[in-house]
Coordinates of C-alpha atoms and ligand atoms in Angstrom, one line a residue:
M249 CA 3.1 -2.1 -23.7
T250 CA 1.4 -0.8 -20.2
G251 CA 3.1 1.7 -18.9
T252 CA 5.1 0.8 -15.2
N253 CA 5.1 -0.6 -11.6
W254 CA 4.2 2.0 -9.6
A255 CA 8.3 2.5 -8.6
G256 CA 8.7 2.8 -12.1
N257 CA 11.8 0.2 -12.0
L258 CA 10.2 -2.4 -14.1
T259 CA 8.0 -1.4 -17.5
Y260 CA 5.1 -4.1 -18.2
H261 CA 5.6 -6.4 -21.6
A262 CA 1.7 -7.0 -21.7
T263 CA 0.1 -6.4 -24.9
A264 CA -2.8 -4.6 -23.5
L265 CA -4.8 -3.5 -19.9
H266 CA -8.5 -4.9 -20.0
Q267 CA -10.6 -4.2 -17.3
P268 CA -14.0 -5.5 -18.1
G269 CA -16.4 -4.2 -16.6
S270 CA -18.8 -7.2 -15.7
I271 CA -18.1 -11.0 -14.0
E272 CA -19.2 -12.3 -17.5
E273 CA -17.1 -10.3 -19.5
L274 CA -14.2 -11.1 -17.4
S275 CA -15.3 -14.8 -17.8
A276 CA -15.2 -14.5 -21.7
L277 CA -11.5 -12.8 -21.7
V278 CA -10.0 -15.5 -19.3
A279 CA -11.3 -18.3 -21.4
A280 CA -9.8 -16.3 -24.6
A281 CA -6.3 -15.7 -23.2
P282 CA -3.7 -18.2 -23.9
S283 CA -2.0 -15.5 -21.5
A284 CA -3.0 -13.4 -18.8
R285 CA -1.8 -11.8 -15.3
A286 CA -4.5 -9.9 -13.0
L287 CA -2.4 -6.5 -12.4
G288 CA -3.4 -5.1 -9.2
S289 CA -2.6 -1.4 -7.0
R290 CA 1.1 -1.6 -9.7
H291 CA 2.8 -1.1 -5.8
S292 CA 5.1 -4.9 -6.3
F293 CA 8.7 -4.1 -7.0
N294 CA 9.7 -6.7 -8.9
A295 CA 7.4 -8.4 -12.2
I296 CA 5.4 -10.6 -10.6
A297 CA 2.5 -8.8 -12.3
D298 CA 3.7 -8.9 -15.1
T299 CA 3.2 -11.2 -18.7
T300 CA 4.0 -11.6 -22.1
G301 CA 0.4 -11.5 -22.2
V302 CA -3.0 -9.6 -21.3
Q303 CA -3.0 -8.0 -17.9
I304 CA -6.7 -7.6 -16.3
S305 CA -7.8 -5.1 -13.7
V306 CA -10.3 -5.7 -11.8
A307 CA -10.9 -2.1 -10.7
G308 CA -13.3 -1.7 -13.6
L309 CA -16.1 -4.2 -11.8
P310 CA -18.9 -2.4 -9.8
P311 CA -17.9 -1.9 -6.4
V312 CA -18.5 -3.2 -3.9
V313 CA -18.5 -3.1 0.1
E314 CA -20.8 -5.6 1.7
V315 CA -20.8 -6.6 6.0
D316 CA -22.7 -9.1 7.6
A317 CA -22.5 -8.2 11.1
A318 CA -23.6 -11.1 12.2
A319 CA -21.3 -13.2 10.3
R320 CA -19.0 -10.8 11.4
E321 CA -17.6 -10.0 8.1
V322 CA -17.1 -7.7 4.6
T323 CA -17.1 -8.0 1.0
V324 CA -15.3 -6.2 -1.0
S325 CA -15.0 -5.7 -4.6
A326 CA -10.9 -7.6 -4.4
G327 CA -9.7 -4.2 -7.5
L328 CA -10.5 -2.1 -3.9
R329 CA -7.9 -0.5 -2.8
Y330 CA -7.6 -0.5 1.8
G331 CA -7.7 3.5 1.4
E332 CA -11.1 3.5 -0.3
L333 CA -13.5 0.4 2.5
V334 CA -11.7 1.6 5.4
E335 CA -14.1 4.7 6.5
E336 CA -17.1 2.9 5.0
L337 CA -16.3 0.3 7.1
D338 CA -15.6 2.4 9.7
Q339 CA -19.1 4.3 9.6
A340 CA -20.8 0.9 10.1
G341 CA -18.9 0.1 13.5
W342 CA -16.3 -2.4 12.3
A343 CA -13.1 -2.4 11.4
L344 CA -10.1 -4.3 10.2
H345 CA -7.6 -6.0 12.5
N346 CA -4.3 -4.5 10.5
L347 CA -2.9 -2.4 7.1
A348 CA -0.2 -1.9 5.9
S349 CA 2.2 1.2 5.8
L350 CA 0.5 2.5 2.9
P351 CA -3.1 2.1 2.2
H352 CA -3.1 2.4 -2.0
I353 CA -3.0 -0.9 -2.7
S354 CA -5.2 -3.1 -4.0
V355 CA -6.8 -5.7 -2.1
A356 CA -7.0 -8.7 -4.2
G357 CA -2.8 -7.3 -4.8
A358 CA -2.0 -7.5 -0.7
I359 CA -3.3 -10.7 -0.8
A360 CA -2.2 -12.0 -3.5
T361 CA 1.6 -11.3 -2.1
G362 CA 1.3 -12.0 1.8
T363 CA 1.2 -7.8 2.0
H364 CA 1.4 -7.6 6.5
G365 CA 1.1 -4.3 9.1
S366 CA 3.1 -4.6 12.1
G367 CA 2.1 -6.0 15.8
D368 CA 2.7 -9.4 17.5
R369 CA -0.5 -10.4 17.7
N370 CA -1.3 -9.1 14.0
G371 CA -1.2 -11.8 11.0
S372 CA -0.6 -10.8 7.7
L373 CA -3.7 -8.9 5.6
A374 CA -4.4 -12.5 3.9
S375 CA -5.1 -14.2 7.2
S376 CA -8.3 -12.0 7.2
V377 CA -9.5 -13.4 4.5
A378 CA -12.5 -15.3 4.9
G379 CA -13.5 -16.2 2.0
L380 CA -12.4 -15.5 -2.2
E381 CA -14.6 -15.2 -5.7
L382 CA -12.4 -16.0 -8.6
V383 CA -12.1 -16.5 -11.3
T384 CA -10.1 -20.1 -12.8
A385 CA -8.8 -20.4 -16.6
D386 CA -11.8 -21.8 -18.2
G387 CA -13.7 -18.9 -17.6
T388 CA -15.3 -20.7 -13.9
V389 CA -16.4 -18.4 -11.2
R390 CA -15.3 -20.9 -7.6
S391 CA -15.9 -19.0 -4.6
V392 CA -14.0 -20.5 -1.7
R393 CA -14.4 -20.6 2.5
R394 CA -11.8 -20.8 4.6
G395 CA -12.5 -24.7 5.8
D396 CA -12.6 -25.8 1.9
P397 CA -10.5 -28.2 0.7
D398 CA -6.7 -26.3 -0.7
F399 CA -8.9 -22.8 1.0
D400 CA -4.9 -22.0 2.3
G401 CA -3.4 -21.9 -0.3
M402 CA -5.4 -19.9 -2.5
V403 CA -5.0 -16.7 -0.7
V404 CA -1.3 -16.1 -0.3
S405 CA -1.3 -17.2 -4.5
L406 CA 0.9 -15.3 -5.9
G407 CA -1.6 -14.5 -8.7
L408 CA -1.5 -18.2 -10.2
L409 CA -4.6 -20.0 -10.0
G410 CA -7.0 -16.8 -11.6
V411 CA -8.3 -13.8 -11.0
V412 CA -9.7 -12.7 -8.0
T413 CA -13.2 -10.5 -8.3
K414 CA -14.4 -10.3 -4.1
V415 CA -12.8 -11.2 -0.9
T416 CA -14.4 -12.2 2.1
L417 CA -12.6 -10.4 5.3
D418 CA -13.2 -10.8 9.1
I419 CA -14.2 -7.2 11.7
I420 CA -13.6 -6.9 14.3
P421 CA -15.8 -3.9 16.0
T422 CA -14.4 0.1 14.9
F423 CA -11.6 0.8 18.0
Q424 CA -9.7 4.3 18.2
I425 CA -5.6 4.1 18.3
R426 CA -3.1 6.9 19.3
Q427 CA 0.7 6.9 17.8
D428 CA 3.4 7.7 19.7
L429 CA 7.2 7.8 18.3
Y430 CA 9.8 7.5 20.0
E431 CA 13.6 8.6 19.1
G432 CA 17.0 6.9 19.2
V433 CA 16.2 2.5 20.7
P434 CA 19.8 1.6 21.6
W435 CA 21.1 -1.7 19.7
E436 CA 21.4 -2.6 23.0
S437 CA 18.3 -2.5 24.0
I438 CA 17.2 -4.1 20.6
E439 CA 20.0 -6.4 22.0
T440 CA 17.7 -7.3 25.3
D441 CA 14.5 -6.6 24.9
L442 CA 13.3 -7.4 21.7
D443 CA 9.9 -9.2 22.8
A444 CA 9.6 -6.5 25.2
I445 CA 10.0 -3.7 22.9
T446 CA 7.2 -5.7 20.1
G447 CA 5.2 -6.9 22.4
S448 CA 5.0 -3.2 24.4
A449 CA 1.7 -2.0 21.9
Y450 CA -0.8 -3.2 19.1
S451 CA 2.0 -2.8 16.3
V452 CA 5.5 -1.6 17.0
S453 CA 7.9 -0.5 13.7
L454 CA 11.4 0.6 14.1
F455 CA 13.0 2.1 11.7
T456 CA 16.6 2.2 11.7
D457 CA 19.7 2.7 9.5
W458 CA 21.8 -0.1 10.8
G459 CA 23.9 2.6 12.3
A460 CA 25.6 2.9 16.0
G461 CA 22.8 4.7 17.3
G462 CA 19.8 1.8 16.7
A463 CA 16.6 2.5 15.7
G464 CA 16.3 6.0 15.1
Q465 CA 12.6 6.1 15.3
A466 CA 10.4 4.0 17.3
W467 CA 6.8 3.5 15.8
V468 CA 4.2 2.9 18.5
K469 CA 0.5 2.5 18.2
S470 CA -1.4 1.6 20.7
R471 CA -5.0 1.8 21.3
A472 CA -6.8 4.9 22.5
D473 CA -7.0 3.7 26.0
A474 CA -3.4 2.3 26.6
A475 CA -1.1 5.1 28.9
P476 CA 1.8 6.8 26.7
R477 CA 5.3 6.1 28.0
E478 CA 7.4 8.7 29.2
E479 CA 10.0 6.8 27.7
F480 CA 10.7 3.5 25.6
F481 CA 13.6 0.9 26.3
G482 CA 16.6 4.2 26.4
A483 CA 14.5 6.2 23.7
R484 CA 13.0 10.1 24.2
P485 CA 9.3 10.0 23.0
A486 CA 9.6 12.3 19.9
A487 CA 8.8 16.1 20.3
R488 CA 7.4 16.7 17.1
Q489 CA 5.3 14.6 14.2
L490 CA 8.7 12.9 12.2
H491 CA 8.8 11.2 8.6
P492 CA 11.0 8.2 8.9
L493 CA 12.9 9.4 6.2
P494 CA 15.0 12.2 8.2
G495 CA 14.3 15.2 7.0
E496 CA 10.8 14.5 4.6
Q497 CA 7.9 16.1 4.9
A498 CA 6.4 14.6 8.1
D499 CA 2.6 15.9 7.6
V500 CA 2.3 13.3 4.8
A501 CA 2.3 10.7 7.9
T502 CA -0.2 9.3 9.5
T503 CA -0.9 12.1 13.0
Q504 CA 1.6 11.5 15.9
L505 CA 2.3 12.7 19.2
G506 CA -0.6 10.5 20.6
A507 CA -3.6 12.1 19.0
A508 CA -6.5 9.4 19.4
G509 CA -7.3 8.5 16.4
P510 CA -9.3 5.4 13.9
W511 CA -8.3 2.4 13.2
W512 CA -7.2 3.3 9.8
D513 CA -5.8 7.1 10.4
R514 CA -3.0 5.0 13.0
L515 CA -2.1 2.2 11.1
P516 CA -0.8 3.0 8.3
H517 CA 2.1 4.8 8.3
F518 CA 0.9 7.4 5.6
R519 CA -1.7 9.3 5.4
L520 CA -4.6 8.0 2.6
G521 CA -4.8 11.9 1.7
F522 CA -0.9 12.0 0.6
T523 CA -1.0 10.4 -3.1
P524 CA 2.6 9.0 -3.9
S525 CA 4.1 9.6 -7.2
N526 CA 5.7 7.7 -8.8
G527 CA 7.9 6.7 -5.5
E528 CA 11.8 6.7 -5.9
E529 CA 13.2 3.9 -4.3
L530 CA 13.0 0.3 -4.1
Q531 CA 11.9 -2.5 -1.4
T532 CA 13.6 -6.1 -0.1
E533 CA 11.7 -7.9 2.8
Y534 CA 12.4 -10.8 4.4
L535 CA 10.6 -12.7 7.2
V536 CA 12.2 -14.8 10.2
P537 CA 11.0 -16.9 12.4
R538 CA 10.8 -14.8 15.7
E539 CA 13.5 -17.5 16.8
H540 CA 15.9 -15.7 14.5
A541 CA 15.0 -12.1 14.8
L542 CA 18.1 -11.5 16.6
E543 CA 21.1 -13.2 14.6
A544 CA 19.1 -11.5 11.4
I545 CA 19.2 -8.1 12.4
R546 CA 22.4 -8.7 13.6
A547 CA 23.4 -10.5 10.3
V548 CA 22.8 -7.3 8.3
R549 CA 24.7 -5.2 11.1
A550 CA 27.3 -6.9 9.7
L551 CA 26.6 -5.8 6.2
A552 CA 25.5 -1.8 7.1
P553 CA 28.5 -0.4 5.3
R554 CA 27.5 -2.0 2.0
V555 CA 23.9 -1.7 2.9
Q556 CA 24.7 2.3 3.9
P557 CA 24.8 3.6 0.9
H558 CA 22.1 2.2 -1.3
L559 CA 19.6 2.8 1.5
L560 CA 16.9 4.9 2.6
I561 CA 15.6 3.5 5.3
S562 CA 14.6 -0.2 6.8
E563 CA 12.0 -0.9 8.9
I564 CA 11.9 -3.4 11.7
R565 CA 8.5 -5.3 12.5
T566 CA 7.0 -8.4 14.1
I567 CA 3.7 -10.6 12.3
A568 CA 2.1 -13.1 13.9
A569 CA 1.8 -16.8 12.3
D570 CA -1.4 -17.8 9.7
A571 CA -1.8 -21.4 8.4
L572 CA -1.5 -19.7 4.6
W573 CA 0.5 -22.2 2.1
L574 CA 2.2 -19.4 0.2
S575 CA 2.2 -16.4 3.9
P576 CA 6.4 -15.9 4.5
S577 CA 5.1 -16.0 7.9
H578 CA 3.4 -19.6 7.5
S579 CA 2.8 -21.3 10.5
V580 CA 5.9 -19.2 12.7
G581 CA 5.3 -15.6 13.8
C582 CA 8.0 -13.9 11.8
L583 CA 9.8 -10.3 12.5
A584 CA 10.1 -8.6 9.4
I585 CA 13.5 -7.1 8.0
H586 CA 12.4 -4.5 5.3
F587 CA 14.8 -2.3 3.2
T588 CA 13.5 0.4 1.4
W589 CA 16.7 1.5 -1.2
R590 CA 17.4 4.2 -3.3
M591 CA 17.5 3.9 -7.0
H592 CA 19.8 2.4 -7.5
V593 CA 19.4 -0.4 -9.7
P594 CA 22.6 -2.3 -10.3
E595 CA 23.7 -1.8 -6.5
V596 CA 21.0 -2.8 -5.1
T597 CA 20.6 -6.1 -8.2
A598 CA 24.0 -6.7 -6.7
L599 CA 22.8 -6.7 -3.0
L600 CA 20.4 -9.0 -3.4
P601 CA 21.8 -12.1 -3.4
V602 CA 24.7 -10.7 -0.7
I603 CA 21.7 -10.2 1.9
D604 CA 20.3 -13.4 1.0
A605 CA 23.0 -15.6 1.8
A606 CA 23.4 -13.6 5.0
L607 CA 20.1 -14.0 5.7
A608 CA 19.7 -18.1 3.9
P609 CA 20.7 -19.3 7.6
C610 CA 17.6 -17.6 9.4
A611 CA 15.4 -19.7 6.9
A612 CA 14.4 -15.9 5.8
R613 CA 11.4 -16.1 4.0
P614 CA 11.4 -13.0 0.7
H615 CA 8.2 -11.2 0.4
W616 CA 6.6 -11.8 -3.0
G617 CA 5.6 -8.2 -4.3
K618 CA 9.4 -6.5 -3.1
V619 CA 13.2 -7.2 -5.3
F620 CA 15.2 -10.7 -3.7
E621 CA 16.9 -13.2 -5.3
T622 CA 17.0 -16.4 -3.4
A623 CA 17.6 -19.7 -5.4
P624 CA 14.6 -21.8 -6.1
Q625 CA 15.9 -24.4 -4.0
R626 CA 15.7 -22.1 -1.2
L627 CA 12.6 -20.9 -1.7
L628 CA 11.5 -24.5 -1.6
E629 CA 13.1 -24.8 2.1
A630 CA 11.5 -21.6 3.1
Y631 CA 8.5 -21.8 1.8
P632 CA 8.0 -25.9 2.4
R633 CA 4.3 -25.7 0.4
I634 CA 5.4 -25.0 -3.1
P635 CA 4.7 -28.2 -3.7
D636 CA 1.6 -28.2 -2.7
L637 CA 0.6 -24.6 -4.9
R638 CA 2.3 -25.9 -7.9
A639 CA -0.2 -28.8 -8.3
L640 CA -3.4 -26.9 -7.3
A641 CA -1.7 -24.3 -9.9
D642 CA -2.1 -27.8 -12.3
R643 CA -4.8 -28.4 -11.8
L644 CA -7.0 -25.3 -12.0
D645 CA -4.5 -24.0 -14.3
P646 CA -3.3 -26.4 -16.3
E647 CA -2.3 -24.4 -19.3
Q648 CA -0.4 -22.0 -17.2
T649 CA -1.9 -19.1 -18.4
F650 CA -1.7 -17.0 -15.0
A651 CA 2.2 -18.0 -14.8
N652 CA 4.5 -15.7 -15.8
R653 CA 8.3 -16.3 -16.5
L654 CA 9.3 -15.2 -12.6
T655 CA 6.4 -17.4 -10.8
S656 CA 7.3 -20.0 -12.8
H657 CA 11.4 -19.7 -11.8
W658 CA 9.8 -19.5 -8.1
L659 CA 8.2 -22.5 -8.1
S660 CA 10.4 -24.1 -10.6
R661 CA 7.6 -25.6 -12.5
Ligands
FAD1146 C1 5.3 2.6 -1.3 C2 4.7 0.8 -0.9 C3 4.9 0.5 0.3 C4 4.7 -0.6 1.0 N1 3.8 -0.8 1.7 C5 3.9 -2.4 2.3 C6 3.7 -3.2 3.7 O1 3.6 -2.0 4.4 N2 3.9 -3.9 3.7 C7 3.5 -4.8 3.4 O2 3.6 -6.2 3.3 N3 3.5 -4.9 1.5 C8 4.2 -3.6 1.4 N4 4.6 -2.5 0.2 C9 4.2 -4.4 -0.9 C10 3.0 -4.2 -1.6 O3 1.6 -4.3 -0.3 C11 2.5 -5.7 -2.3 O4 3.9 -5.0 -3.6 C12 1.5 -5.8 -3.0 O5 1.0 -6.9 -3.9 C13 0.7 -4.4 -3.8 O6 -0.6 -4.4 -3.8 P1 -0.9 -4.8 -5.7 O7 -2.7 -4.0 -5.9 O8 -0.6 -3.3 -6.2 O9 -0.8 -5.8 -6.5 P2 0.3 -5.6 -8.1 O10 1.6 -5.4 -7.6 O11 -0.4 -5.2 -8.4 O12 -0.3 -7.1 -7.7 C14 0.9 -8.2 -7.1 C15 0.6 -9.2 -7.3 O13 -1.1 -9.4 -6.8 C16 -1.9 -10.4 -8.4 N5 -2.7 -10.1 -8.3 C17 -3.5 -8.2 -8.6 N6 -4.9 -8.6 -8.4 C18 -5.0 -9.9 -8.8 C19 -6.8 -10.3 -8.6 N7 -7.7 -9.6 -8.9 N8 -6.0 -11.6 -8.5 C20 -5.5 -12.5 -8.9 N9 -4.5 -12.0 -8.1 C21 -3.8 -10.9 -8.0 C22 -1.1 -10.1 -9.4 O14 -0.9 -10.9 -10.4 C23 1.2 -10.0 -9.1 O15 1.1 -11.2 -8.3 C24 4.5 -1.9 -0.4 C25 4.7 -1.3 -1.2 C26 5.1 0.0 -1.9 C27 4.8 0.4 -2.9

């Protein structure tokens, strides 16, 4: 046994956790393993990182943060958590285009599942991957670059193609962000002005419990030179620092109230210095093409009485399209509907097919790192490049060393 995931809702079945200190050691380990899974920072809520063989962490490989200013790229060791590289990057004058709500997740784990932040013009974190180095099942070290054949299948890989050791990311000049929060966005505004709301800033998140009052909070992250708004689509400016969950300690959240600060200290919702303990929560998230956004919101609102007893909070955000085969925002800009659940495992498990059925008409794609119940046939409809990934995995990993029960179910492999 190798412990639990971050949320503690599952215990991994792996027989051992290896943390090689060199690429040579990693190659030998992979080549000898009949069954293996790479393990990142354990933040996924489902068994995607589990195996009955061995888990391999790349967190012990020598740390690398190498900026290539001319190419506007940074190459980082795959096991680094975003929070461990952002300040160094900032000090060198550079930034990543976006971050997830939490900076504590590993780069390789985030990109393997298509993790994203928010913003109409911001693609997922995986969309900024310009290159990868990975060790495939036979122990070979391979490098791939954007534009190479199959590259678009290799980034959001669900860990099926090998152990990623280095990731090259696009960078942009560093920038400052201000974060303004507004309280009480009515459903009427969301119905009439959704595109204007999500397009009103660099990154916008709406938090709701699906109650009659609409979105209790809007988190609006703008470039520092943007003028603050007195009013936000019927919502009032927050007069104090807030946590997405009413009543929770707000000092764990990144600085609000319009104070400008570096991108890495404003784009996540939670502060880097705040170390989350095991979270008493589960998460589910679906991404729907923008054309179905309101239909999807209405479908979840109709489920409010069933959802609310088990919900801590929902977040609504947007993600730009990318070309990556298994990305939840593959080829189309999306609205994401996220659920942070109470740790009500049986009740949430029973609700998952209900939510999936409600969102299926909206061509909803589940987030690979969270809990969901979607039949393989529907996954195939939502993710039409699944057969291409399967073929790529068959080529790079013919013995299915990196498959596990969950990925084989999803991919009907
Ligand atoms: C509190 C919290 C907040 C979150 N916020 C967001 C959010 O804002 N947006 C969002 O989209 N998601 C969010 N997530 C989900 C999270 O980003 C994903 O679950 C992500 O995959 C976690 O990364 P990890 O390093 O913990 O990966 P793990 O859970 O350890 O592994 C996930 C997958 O990545 C693969 N993997 C890990 N390392 C490697 C490697 N070196 N090579 C190949 N494959 C590898 C694993 O095999 C597995 O398939 C959140 C999760 C939590 C717990």
